[in-house]
mmCIF file of C-alpha atoms in Angstrom:
data_model
loop_
_atom_site.group_PDB
_atom_site.id
_atom_site.type_symbol
_atom_site.label_atom_id
_atom_site.label_comp_id
_atom_site.label_asym_id
_atom_site.label_seq_id
_atom_site.Cartn_x
_atom_site.Cartn_y
_atom_site.Cartn_z
ATOM 1 C CA MET A 1 -20.850 -9.526 -63.964
ATOM 2 C CA MET A 2 -20.965 -10.002 -60.434
ATOM 3 C CA ALA A 3 -19.307 -13.212 -58.566
ATOM 4 C CA LYS A 4 -22.391 -15.110 -57.010
ATOM 5 C CA PRO A 5 -22.122 -14.473 -53.133
ATOM 6 C CA ARG A 6 -20.837 -17.244 -51.271
ATOM 7 C CA ILE A 7 -24.105 -18.585 -48.816
ATOM 8 C CA HIS A 8 -23.088 -21.276 -45.826
ATOM 9 C CA ILE A 9 -25.987 -23.652 -45.354
ATOM 10 C CA LEU A 10 -25.835 -24.884 -41.951
ATOM 11 C CA ALA A 11 -28.819 -27.780 -41.240
ATOM 12 C CA LEU A 12 -29.555 -28.644 -37.530
ATOM 13 C CA GLY A 13 -32.554 -30.555 -37.979
ATOM 14 C CA GLY A 14 -37.120 -30.485 -37.887
ATOM 15 C CA THR A 15 -39.496 -31.077 -40.349
ATOM 16 C CA ILE A 16 -37.445 -29.283 -43.267
ATOM 17 C CA ALA A 17 -35.351 -32.499 -42.720
ATOM 18 C CA THR A 18 -37.699 -34.922 -42.421
ATOM 19 C CA ARG A 19 -38.024 -38.449 -44.952
ATOM 20 C CA PRO A 20 -40.810 -40.906 -44.343
ATOM 21 C CA ASP A 21 -39.056 -44.690 -42.644
ATOM 22 C CA ALA A 22 -40.252 -47.574 -44.251
ATOM 23 C CA THR A 23 -43.392 -47.922 -41.932
ATOM 24 C CA GLY A 24 -44.614 -44.447 -43.393
ATOM 25 C CA ALA A 25 -43.520 -42.449 -40.074
ATOM 26 C CA MET A 26 -41.449 -39.086 -40.508
ATOM 27 C CA GLN A 27 -38.411 -39.750 -38.902
ATOM 28 C CA MET A 28 -34.821 -37.160 -39.305
ATOM 29 C CA GLY A 29 -32.624 -37.707 -42.077
ATOM 30 C CA LEU A 30 -32.834 -35.468 -44.468
ATOM 31 C CA GLY A 31 -29.304 -33.449 -44.614
ATOM 32 C CA ALA A 32 -27.670 -29.814 -45.832
ATOM 33 C CA ASP A 33 -26.649 -31.740 -49.438
ATOM 34 C CA ASP A 34 -30.525 -33.642 -49.678
ATOM 35 C CA LEU A 35 -32.562 -30.309 -49.079
ATOM 36 C CA VAL A 36 -29.691 -28.254 -52.001
ATOM 37 C CA ALA A 37 -30.573 -30.737 -54.322
ATOM 38 C CA ALA A 38 -34.271 -30.244 -53.524
ATOM 39 C CA VAL A 39 -34.276 -26.715 -55.076
ATOM 40 C CA PRO A 40 -31.468 -26.681 -58.311
ATOM 41 C CA LYS A 41 -32.629 -22.756 -58.141
ATOM 42 C CA LEU A 42 -29.950 -21.879 -55.653
ATOM 43 C CA GLY A 43 -26.989 -22.391 -57.494
ATOM 44 C CA GLU A 44 -28.240 -19.436 -60.160
ATOM 45 C CA ILE A 45 -28.223 -17.118 -57.582
ATOM 46 C CA ALA A 46 -25.397 -18.340 -55.067
ATOM 47 C CA ARG A 47 -22.379 -20.177 -54.570
ATOM 48 C CA ILE A 48 -23.675 -22.937 -51.878
ATOM 49 C CA GLU A 49 -21.885 -24.512 -49.373
ATOM 50 C CA ALA A 50 -24.012 -26.982 -47.268
ATOM 51 C CA GLU A 51 -23.293 -28.168 -44.068
ATOM 52 C CA THR A 52 -25.412 -30.488 -41.742
ATOM 53 C CA VAL A 53 -24.809 -29.436 -38.123
ATOM 54 C CA SER A 54 -27.712 -31.931 -36.723
ATOM 55 C CA ARG A 55 -30.247 -33.989 -36.804
ATOM 56 C CA VAL A 56 -33.024 -33.241 -33.968
ATOM 57 C CA GLY A 57 -36.348 -31.750 -33.893
ATOM 58 C CA SER A 58 -35.535 -28.249 -32.419
ATOM 59 C CA HIS A 59 -37.209 -29.182 -28.956
ATOM 60 C CA SER A 60 -34.160 -30.973 -28.572
ATOM 61 C CA LEU A 61 -31.638 -28.629 -28.964
ATOM 62 C CA THR A 62 -29.268 -27.451 -26.267
ATOM 63 C CA LEU A 63 -28.475 -24.008 -25.362
ATOM 64 C CA ASP A 64 -24.798 -25.306 -26.209
ATOM 65 C CA GLN A 65 -25.963 -26.458 -29.791
ATOM 66 C CA LEU A 66 -26.693 -23.450 -30.579
ATOM 67 C CA GLN A 67 -23.903 -21.419 -28.490
ATOM 68 C CA ALA A 68 -21.695 -24.124 -30.686
ATOM 69 C CA LEU A 69 -23.692 -23.053 -33.611
ATOM 70 C CA ALA A 70 -22.633 -19.410 -32.780
ATOM 71 C CA VAL A 71 -19.561 -19.920 -33.126
ATOM 72 C CA LYS A 72 -19.260 -22.058 -35.870
ATOM 73 C CA ILE A 73 -20.756 -19.392 -37.942
ATOM 74 C CA GLY A 74 -19.076 -16.195 -36.689
ATOM 75 C CA LYS A 75 -16.014 -18.000 -38.181
ATOM 76 C CA LEU A 76 -17.135 -18.850 -41.354
ATOM 77 C CA LYS A 77 -15.590 -17.525 -44.253
ATOM 78 C CA ALA A 78 -19.361 -16.606 -46.640
ATOM 79 C CA ASP A 79 -21.330 -13.840 -47.839
ATOM 80 C CA GLY A 80 -24.232 -14.886 -45.405
ATOM 81 C CA VAL A 81 -25.760 -17.637 -43.963
ATOM 82 C CA VAL A 82 -28.888 -19.837 -44.083
ATOM 83 C CA VAL A 83 -29.529 -21.964 -40.859
ATOM 84 C CA THR A 84 -32.137 -25.055 -41.191
ATOM 85 C CA GLN A 85 -34.196 -26.247 -38.040
ATOM 86 C CA GLY A 86 -37.946 -26.989 -36.830
ATOM 87 C CA THR A 87 -40.088 -24.136 -36.223
ATOM 88 C CA ASP A 88 -40.445 -26.140 -32.403
ATOM 89 C CA THR A 89 -37.768 -23.422 -31.392
ATOM 90 C CA LEU A 90 -37.239 -21.141 -34.559
ATOM 91 C CA GLU A 91 -37.593 -17.960 -32.785
ATOM 92 C CA GLU A 92 -35.939 -19.040 -29.407
ATOM 93 C CA THR A 93 -32.701 -20.413 -31.834
ATOM 94 C CA SER A 94 -33.448 -17.079 -34.011
ATOM 95 C CA PHE A 95 -33.079 -14.418 -31.097
ATOM 96 C CA LEU A 96 -30.183 -16.107 -29.487
ATOM 97 C CA LEU A 97 -28.376 -16.120 -32.491
ATOM 98 C CA ASP A 98 -29.282 -12.739 -32.557
ATOM 99 C CA LEU A 99 -27.806 -11.831 -29.064
ATOM 100 C CA MET A 100 -24.869 -14.336 -29.199
ATOM 101 C CA LEU A 101 -23.364 -12.961 -32.916
ATOM 102 C CA GLU A 102 -21.694 -9.384 -33.874
ATOM 103 C CA THR A 103 -21.448 -11.059 -37.526
ATOM 104 C CA LYS A 104 -21.289 -8.438 -40.790
ATOM 105 C CA VAL A 105 -22.933 -10.697 -42.930
ATOM 106 C CA PRO A 106 -27.063 -12.110 -43.244
ATOM 107 C CA VAL A 107 -27.908 -15.047 -41.053
ATOM 108 C CA VAL A 108 -30.702 -15.931 -41.611
ATOM 109 C CA VAL A 109 -32.797 -18.911 -39.945
ATOM 110 C CA THR A 110 -36.121 -21.090 -42.177
ATOM 111 C CA ALA A 111 -37.291 -23.700 -41.679
ATOM 112 C CA ALA A 112 -41.122 -25.662 -43.225
ATOM 113 C CA MET A 113 -44.532 -26.579 -41.253
ATOM 114 C CA ARG A 114 -44.623 -29.587 -44.254
ATOM 115 C CA ASN A 115 -42.894 -32.175 -44.207
ATOM 116 C CA PRO A 116 -41.363 -33.148 -48.028
ATOM 117 C CA SER A 117 -43.969 -36.442 -47.580
ATOM 118 C CA LEU A 118 -47.268 -34.097 -48.196
ATOM 119 C CA THR A 119 -48.655 -32.193 -51.127
ATOM 120 C CA SER A 120 -47.227 -28.510 -51.313
ATOM 121 C CA PRO A 121 -44.052 -28.853 -48.797
ATOM 122 C CA ASP A 122 -42.517 -25.036 -47.784
ATOM 123 C CA GLY A 123 -39.553 -26.557 -46.960
ATOM 124 C CA PRO A 124 -38.275 -25.647 -50.434
ATOM 125 C CA GLY A 125 -39.392 -22.575 -50.972
ATOM 126 C CA ASN A 126 -38.406 -20.908 -47.800
ATOM 127 C CA LEU A 127 -34.638 -22.191 -48.363
ATOM 128 C CA LEU A 128 -34.439 -19.909 -51.471
ATOM 129 C CA ALA A 129 -36.254 -17.453 -50.162
ATOM 130 C CA ALA A 130 -33.682 -17.891 -48.092
ATOM 131 C CA VAL A 131 -31.253 -18.101 -49.585
ATOM 132 C CA ARG A 132 -32.331 -15.194 -51.713
ATOM 133 C CA VAL A 133 -32.338 -12.667 -49.148
ATOM 134 C CA ALA A 134 -29.112 -13.896 -47.726
ATOM 135 C CA CYS A 135 -27.619 -12.738 -51.221
ATOM 136 C CA ASP A 136 -30.002 -9.240 -51.493
ATOM 137 C CA PRO A 137 -27.337 -6.947 -51.680
ATOM 138 C CA TRP A 138 -29.357 -4.006 -49.363
ATOM 139 C CA VAL A 139 -29.816 -7.191 -46.935
ATOM 140 C CA ARG A 140 -26.500 -7.465 -47.469
ATOM 141 C CA LYS A 141 -24.786 -3.729 -46.735
ATOM 142 C CA HIS A 142 -27.397 -3.380 -43.259
ATOM 143 C CA SER A 143 -27.115 -6.868 -41.694
ATOM 144 C CA ARG A 144 -25.122 -5.601 -39.070
ATOM 145 C CA GLU A 145 -28.446 -3.247 -38.402
ATOM 146 C CA LEU A 146 -30.680 -5.894 -39.090
ATOM 147 C CA GLY A 147 -29.062 -8.785 -36.872
ATOM 148 C CA VAL A 148 -30.578 -11.870 -37.172
ATOM 149 C CA VAL A 149 -33.415 -12.069 -39.472
ATOM 150 C CA VAL A 150 -36.125 -15.393 -40.394
ATOM 151 C CA THR A 151 -37.420 -15.915 -43.098
ATOM 152 C CA MET A 152 -40.784 -17.827 -43.974
ATOM 153 C CA LEU A 153 -43.386 -18.220 -46.338
ATOM 154 C CA ASP A 154 -41.624 -15.195 -48.065
ATOM 155 C CA GLU A 155 -41.863 -13.064 -45.466
ATOM 156 C CA VAL A 156 -38.269 -11.645 -43.013
ATOM 157 C CA TYR A 157 -39.017 -10.858 -39.769
ATOM 158 C CA ALA A 158 -36.949 -9.406 -37.205
ATOM 159 C CA ALA A 159 -35.140 -11.770 -34.661
ATOM 160 C CA SER A 160 -36.928 -9.682 -31.856
ATOM 161 C CA ASP A 161 -39.823 -9.542 -33.072
ATOM 162 C CA VAL A 162 -40.676 -13.026 -34.989
ATOM 163 C CA LEU A 163 -43.259 -15.422 -33.278
ATOM 164 C CA LYS A 164 -44.958 -18.962 -34.307
ATOM 165 C CA VAL A 165 -48.159 -17.775 -34.237
ATOM 166 C CA HIS A 166 -49.882 -21.593 -35.367
ATOM 167 C CA PRO A 167 -48.558 -24.802 -34.923
ATOM 168 C CA THR A 168 -50.077 -26.516 -37.904
ATOM 169 C CA ARG A 169 -50.631 -23.861 -40.699
ATOM 170 C CA VAL A 170 -48.253 -23.069 -43.134
ATOM 171 C CA ASN A 171 -48.516 -19.416 -42.729
ATOM 172 C CA GLY A 172 -47.983 -20.444 -38.692
ATOM 173 C CA PHE A 173 -45.353 -16.867 -38.319
ATOM 174 C CA ALA A 174 -45.948 -13.610 -37.815
#
């Protein structure tokens, strides 16, 4: 039996990481460990390491933060990396990471369109799909040629091609 791949999850914030405050308003608050805990199946497919890098909406990410993220990814000892963040700048983050990284392992960016308090939140499913992509033997073998990819709603997009085509629909990416 082959050992499970080591996947490092880096959480930046965004809708996927929100939770209701005392008034019921959604606020940043969930960290990487919370996201992993919401998807128990992750442990069946990979050895997961989770790290909270920030807890901000993606519109608040700076170029300095993204450059530091790329440096962090480049130094990780993992078989794959999954980055979770908000959808507002998911296209830009994935494209910039694709330009900045020369990694030999899959780097998959994912997010959520529905916050965890809504019916059928998509964050857990998107995280599971992203980890599955990062673990896939073909993706791992071709990660250098593929570059950074985005996984949303069980679809995989090249960082250079992904677009947010709708601001609220769960299938907002193409």
